[in-house]
mmCIF file of C-alpha atoms in Angstrom:
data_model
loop_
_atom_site.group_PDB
_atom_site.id
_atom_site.type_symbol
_atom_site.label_atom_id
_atom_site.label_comp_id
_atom_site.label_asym_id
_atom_site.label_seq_id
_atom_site.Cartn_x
_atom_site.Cartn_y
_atom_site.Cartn_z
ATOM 1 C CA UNK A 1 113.347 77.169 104.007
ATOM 2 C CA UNK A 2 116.460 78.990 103.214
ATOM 3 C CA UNK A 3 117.416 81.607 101.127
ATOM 4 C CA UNK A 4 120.658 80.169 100.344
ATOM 5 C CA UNK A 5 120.616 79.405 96.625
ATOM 6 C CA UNK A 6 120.522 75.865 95.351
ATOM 7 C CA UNK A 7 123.402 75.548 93.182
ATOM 8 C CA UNK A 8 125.648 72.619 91.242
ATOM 9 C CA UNK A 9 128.299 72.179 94.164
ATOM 10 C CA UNK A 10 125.329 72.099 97.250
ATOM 11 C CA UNK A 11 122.429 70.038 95.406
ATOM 12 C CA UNK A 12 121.590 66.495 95.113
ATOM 13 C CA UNK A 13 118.655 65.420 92.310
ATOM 14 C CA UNK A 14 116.473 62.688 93.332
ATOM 15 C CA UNK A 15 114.261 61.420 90.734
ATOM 16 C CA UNK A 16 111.405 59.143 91.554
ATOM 17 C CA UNK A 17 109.217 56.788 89.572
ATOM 18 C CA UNK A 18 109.678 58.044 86.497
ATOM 19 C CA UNK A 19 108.396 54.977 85.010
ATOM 20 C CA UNK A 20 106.102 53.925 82.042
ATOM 21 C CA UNK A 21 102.745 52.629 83.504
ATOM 22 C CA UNK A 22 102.340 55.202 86.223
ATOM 23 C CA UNK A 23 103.486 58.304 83.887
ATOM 24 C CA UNK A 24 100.143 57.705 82.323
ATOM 25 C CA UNK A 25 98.146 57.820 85.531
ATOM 26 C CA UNK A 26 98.767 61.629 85.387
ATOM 27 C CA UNK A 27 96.477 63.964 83.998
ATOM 28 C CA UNK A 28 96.645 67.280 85.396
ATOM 29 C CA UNK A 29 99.747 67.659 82.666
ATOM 30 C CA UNK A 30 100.588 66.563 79.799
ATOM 31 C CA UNK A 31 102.568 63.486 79.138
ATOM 32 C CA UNK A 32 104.883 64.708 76.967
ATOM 33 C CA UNK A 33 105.496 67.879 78.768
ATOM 34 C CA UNK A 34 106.347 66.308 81.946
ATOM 35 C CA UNK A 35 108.563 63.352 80.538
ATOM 36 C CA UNK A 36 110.822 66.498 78.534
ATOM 37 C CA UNK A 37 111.085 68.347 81.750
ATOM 38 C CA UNK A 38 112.267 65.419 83.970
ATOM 39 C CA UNK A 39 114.448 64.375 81.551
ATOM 40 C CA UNK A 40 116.141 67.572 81.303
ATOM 41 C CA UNK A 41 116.175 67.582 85.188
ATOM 42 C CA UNK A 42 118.587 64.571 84.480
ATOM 43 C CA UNK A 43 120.359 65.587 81.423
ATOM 44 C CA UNK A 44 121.465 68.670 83.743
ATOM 45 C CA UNK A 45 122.358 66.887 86.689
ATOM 46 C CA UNK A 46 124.730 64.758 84.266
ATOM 47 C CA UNK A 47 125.930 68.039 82.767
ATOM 48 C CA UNK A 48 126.872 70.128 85.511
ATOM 49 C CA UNK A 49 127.770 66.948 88.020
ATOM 50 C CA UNK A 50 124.945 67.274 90.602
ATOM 51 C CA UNK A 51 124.596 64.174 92.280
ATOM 52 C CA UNK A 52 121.472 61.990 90.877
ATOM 53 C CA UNK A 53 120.043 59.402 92.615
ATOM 54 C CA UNK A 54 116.948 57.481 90.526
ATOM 55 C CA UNK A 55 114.660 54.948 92.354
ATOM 56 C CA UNK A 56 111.326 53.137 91.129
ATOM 57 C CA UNK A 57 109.257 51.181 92.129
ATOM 58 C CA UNK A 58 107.617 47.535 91.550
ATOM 59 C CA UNK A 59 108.668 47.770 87.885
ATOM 60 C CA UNK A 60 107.546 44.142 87.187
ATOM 61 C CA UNK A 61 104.067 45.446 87.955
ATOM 62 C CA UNK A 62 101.507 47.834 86.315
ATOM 63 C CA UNK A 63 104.081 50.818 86.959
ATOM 64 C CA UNK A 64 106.592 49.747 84.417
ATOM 65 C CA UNK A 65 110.191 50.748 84.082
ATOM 66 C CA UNK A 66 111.656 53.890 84.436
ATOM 67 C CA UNK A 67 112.298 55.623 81.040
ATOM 68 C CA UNK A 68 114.444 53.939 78.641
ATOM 69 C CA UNK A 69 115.910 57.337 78.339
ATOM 70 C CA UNK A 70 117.037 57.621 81.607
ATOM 71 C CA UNK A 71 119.496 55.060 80.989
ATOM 72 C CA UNK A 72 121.013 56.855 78.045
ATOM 73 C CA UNK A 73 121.394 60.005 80.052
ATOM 74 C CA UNK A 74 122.702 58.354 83.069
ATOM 75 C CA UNK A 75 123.514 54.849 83.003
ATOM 76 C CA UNK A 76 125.957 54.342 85.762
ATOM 77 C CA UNK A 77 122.824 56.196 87.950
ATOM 78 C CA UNK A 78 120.314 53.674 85.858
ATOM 79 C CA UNK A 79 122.211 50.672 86.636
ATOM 80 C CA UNK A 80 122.201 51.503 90.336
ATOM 81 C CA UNK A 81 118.702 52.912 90.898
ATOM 82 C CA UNK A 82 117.068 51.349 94.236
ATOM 83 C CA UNK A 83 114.254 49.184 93.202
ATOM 84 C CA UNK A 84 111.688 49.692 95.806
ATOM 85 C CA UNK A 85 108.875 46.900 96.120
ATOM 86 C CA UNK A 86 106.145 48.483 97.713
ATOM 87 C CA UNK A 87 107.447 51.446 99.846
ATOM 88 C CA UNK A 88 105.293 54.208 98.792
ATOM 89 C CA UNK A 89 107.301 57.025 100.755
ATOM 90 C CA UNK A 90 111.236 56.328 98.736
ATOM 91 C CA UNK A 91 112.827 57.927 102.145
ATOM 92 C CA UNK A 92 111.073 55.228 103.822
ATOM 93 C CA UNK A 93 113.256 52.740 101.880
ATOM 94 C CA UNK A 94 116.874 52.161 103.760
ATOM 95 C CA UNK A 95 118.586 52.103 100.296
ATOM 96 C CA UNK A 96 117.045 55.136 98.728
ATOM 97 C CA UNK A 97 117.834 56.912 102.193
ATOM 98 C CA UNK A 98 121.664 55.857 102.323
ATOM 99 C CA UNK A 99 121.713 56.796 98.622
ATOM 100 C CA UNK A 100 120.461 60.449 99.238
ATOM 101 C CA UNK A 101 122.561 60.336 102.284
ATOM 102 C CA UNK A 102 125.900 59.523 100.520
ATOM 103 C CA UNK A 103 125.626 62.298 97.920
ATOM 104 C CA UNK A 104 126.397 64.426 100.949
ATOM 105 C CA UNK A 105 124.326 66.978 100.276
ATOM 106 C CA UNK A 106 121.881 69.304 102.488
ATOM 107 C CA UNK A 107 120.135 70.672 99.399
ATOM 108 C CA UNK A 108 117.918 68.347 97.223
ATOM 109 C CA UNK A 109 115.814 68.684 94.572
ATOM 110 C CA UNK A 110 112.900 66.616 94.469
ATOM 111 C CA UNK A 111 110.930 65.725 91.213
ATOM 112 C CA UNK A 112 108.511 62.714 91.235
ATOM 113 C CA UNK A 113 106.382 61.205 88.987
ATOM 114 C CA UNK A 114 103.267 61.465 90.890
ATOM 115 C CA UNK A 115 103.359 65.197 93.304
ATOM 116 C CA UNK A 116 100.685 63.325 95.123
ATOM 117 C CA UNK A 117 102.488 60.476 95.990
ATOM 118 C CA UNK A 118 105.717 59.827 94.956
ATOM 119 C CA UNK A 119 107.235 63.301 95.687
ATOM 120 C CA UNK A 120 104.795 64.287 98.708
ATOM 121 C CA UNK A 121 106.065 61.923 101.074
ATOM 122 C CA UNK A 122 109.485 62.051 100.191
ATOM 123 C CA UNK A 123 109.861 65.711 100.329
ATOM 124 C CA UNK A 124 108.163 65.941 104.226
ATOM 125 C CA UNK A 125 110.415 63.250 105.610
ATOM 126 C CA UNK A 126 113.260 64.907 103.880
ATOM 127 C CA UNK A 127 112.345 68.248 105.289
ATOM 128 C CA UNK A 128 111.859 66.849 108.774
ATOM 129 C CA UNK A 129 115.441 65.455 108.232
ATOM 130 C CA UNK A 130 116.453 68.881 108.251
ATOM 131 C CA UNK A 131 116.940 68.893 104.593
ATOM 132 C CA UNK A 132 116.593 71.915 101.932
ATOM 133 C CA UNK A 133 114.264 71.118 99.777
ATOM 134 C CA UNK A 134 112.759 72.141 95.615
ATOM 135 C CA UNK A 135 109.865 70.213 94.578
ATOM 136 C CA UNK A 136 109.909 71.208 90.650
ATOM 137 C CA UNK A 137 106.226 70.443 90.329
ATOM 138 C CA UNK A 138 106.429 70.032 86.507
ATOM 139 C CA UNK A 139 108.289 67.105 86.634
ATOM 140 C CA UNK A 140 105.323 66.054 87.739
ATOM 141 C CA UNK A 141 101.885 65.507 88.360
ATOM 142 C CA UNK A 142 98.675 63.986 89.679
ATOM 143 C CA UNK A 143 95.713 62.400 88.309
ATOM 144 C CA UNK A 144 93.214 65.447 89.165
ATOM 145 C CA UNK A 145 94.761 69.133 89.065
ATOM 146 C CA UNK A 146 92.931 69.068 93.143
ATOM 147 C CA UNK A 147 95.254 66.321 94.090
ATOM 148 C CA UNK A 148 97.775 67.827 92.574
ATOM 149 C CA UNK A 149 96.899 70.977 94.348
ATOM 150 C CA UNK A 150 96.569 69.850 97.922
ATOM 151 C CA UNK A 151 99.900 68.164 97.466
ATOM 152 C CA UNK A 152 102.216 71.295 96.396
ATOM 153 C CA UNK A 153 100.206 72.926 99.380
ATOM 154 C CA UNK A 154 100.866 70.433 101.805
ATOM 155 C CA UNK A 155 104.612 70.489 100.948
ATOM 156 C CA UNK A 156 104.675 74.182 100.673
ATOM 157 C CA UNK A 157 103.544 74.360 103.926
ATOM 158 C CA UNK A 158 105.746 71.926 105.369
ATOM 159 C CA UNK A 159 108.987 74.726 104.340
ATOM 160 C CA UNK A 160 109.759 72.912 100.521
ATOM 161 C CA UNK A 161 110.408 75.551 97.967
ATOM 162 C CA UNK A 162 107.600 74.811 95.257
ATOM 163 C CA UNK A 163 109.816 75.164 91.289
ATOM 164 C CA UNK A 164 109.399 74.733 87.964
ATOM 165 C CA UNK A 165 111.959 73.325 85.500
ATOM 166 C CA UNK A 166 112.777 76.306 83.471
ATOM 167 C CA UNK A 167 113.357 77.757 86.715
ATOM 168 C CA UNK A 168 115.524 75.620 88.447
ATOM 169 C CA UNK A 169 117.618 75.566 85.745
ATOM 170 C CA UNK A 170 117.827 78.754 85.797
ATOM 171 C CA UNK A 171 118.882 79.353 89.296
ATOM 172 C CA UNK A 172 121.230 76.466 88.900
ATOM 173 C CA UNK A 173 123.113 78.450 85.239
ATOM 174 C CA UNK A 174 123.635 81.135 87.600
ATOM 175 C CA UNK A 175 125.071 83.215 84.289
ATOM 176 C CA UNK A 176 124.352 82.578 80.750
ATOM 177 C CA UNK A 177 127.595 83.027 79.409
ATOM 178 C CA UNK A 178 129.497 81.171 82.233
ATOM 179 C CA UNK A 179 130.659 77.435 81.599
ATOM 180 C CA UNK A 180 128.023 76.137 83.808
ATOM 181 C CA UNK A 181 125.272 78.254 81.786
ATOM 182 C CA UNK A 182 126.077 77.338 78.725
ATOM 183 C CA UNK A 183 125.739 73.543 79.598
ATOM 184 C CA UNK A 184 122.085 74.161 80.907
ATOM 185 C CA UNK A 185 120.814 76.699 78.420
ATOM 186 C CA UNK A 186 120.282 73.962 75.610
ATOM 187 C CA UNK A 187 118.229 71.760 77.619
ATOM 188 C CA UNK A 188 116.144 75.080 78.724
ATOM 189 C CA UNK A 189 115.911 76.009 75.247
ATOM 190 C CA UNK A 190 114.650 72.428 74.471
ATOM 191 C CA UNK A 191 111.635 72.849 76.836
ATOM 192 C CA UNK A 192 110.733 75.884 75.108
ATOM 193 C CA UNK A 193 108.043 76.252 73.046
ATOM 194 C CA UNK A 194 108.452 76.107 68.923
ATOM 195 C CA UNK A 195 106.762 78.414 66.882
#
């Protein structure tokens, strides 16, 4: 784990399975929370030019496609997502690895659909890479808060830095008022809560 901050010119985003079907095989948060907060993940990547790589996987089956609006956020990123057919861990896939590979990045932030799945697996092989990684967990989730549990433990464990959305952002803004900041701060004020 390092202590070096994650920032816009050292990070890579990797979204994974963001799609339809499984979305709604997660209950331990709410749909529509977790859909806003990884779609901010990618409306900030696109804003501040952090490299975003998007993979899913067997859409043609009961997982669906990805969200329709991740294709309006980030089409070129859309159009070139690796389409994984059956590889449950994405860093297993040769594609998805060359993809995270190319961004040339040592930092990556890691939000998938399912934390006990999708972004588990991922994230360990990642770290074991030698990696630096954020799970933001609310991207996220699992379809019992226990398995959603043991997995931010297990990857905790393993060295990833355990996030939230809000929080990444954050840390990624650096300052409010600076250029960078004031291209994040809408999309943190969007996940906040309305009176």
């Amino acid at each position: 784990m390092s202590a070096q901050p994650f920032t816009a010119d050292n990070t890579a985003m990797l979204l994974i399975d963001h799609q339809v079907g499984t979305m709604g095989w997660v209950r331990s948060i709410p749909f529509e929370q977790m859909k806003a907060n990884a779609l901010a993940l990618a409306q900030t990547a696109k804003a501040v030019d952090i490299p975003l790589v998007l993979t899913s996987s067997m859409e043609e089956y009961a997982q669906g496609p990805l969200l329709a609006e991740l294709a309006e956020i980030a089409p070129k990123e859309f159009e070139a997502r690796i389409k994984r057919q059956g590889v449950v861990n994405a860093m297993d896939d040769e594609n998805f690895a060359t993809a995270v590979r190319e961004t040339g990045r040592k930092k990556l932030i890691i939000a998938g659909v399912t934390n006990d799945v999708c972004t588990v697996y991922p994230t360990l092989t990642a770290l074991r890479l030698g990696y630096d990684v954020q799970v933001v967990a609310d991207a996220g989730g699992s379809p019992t808060k226990m398995a959603d549990d043991i997995a931010i433990r297990r990857m905790e464990n393993a060295g990833a830095t355990i996030t939230s959305t809000v929080q990444l952002l954050a840390e990624l803004a650096e300052n409010w008022t600076s250029e960078r900041g004031g291209k994040i701060i809408p999309f943190v004020m969007g996940l906040m809560p309305q009176q």
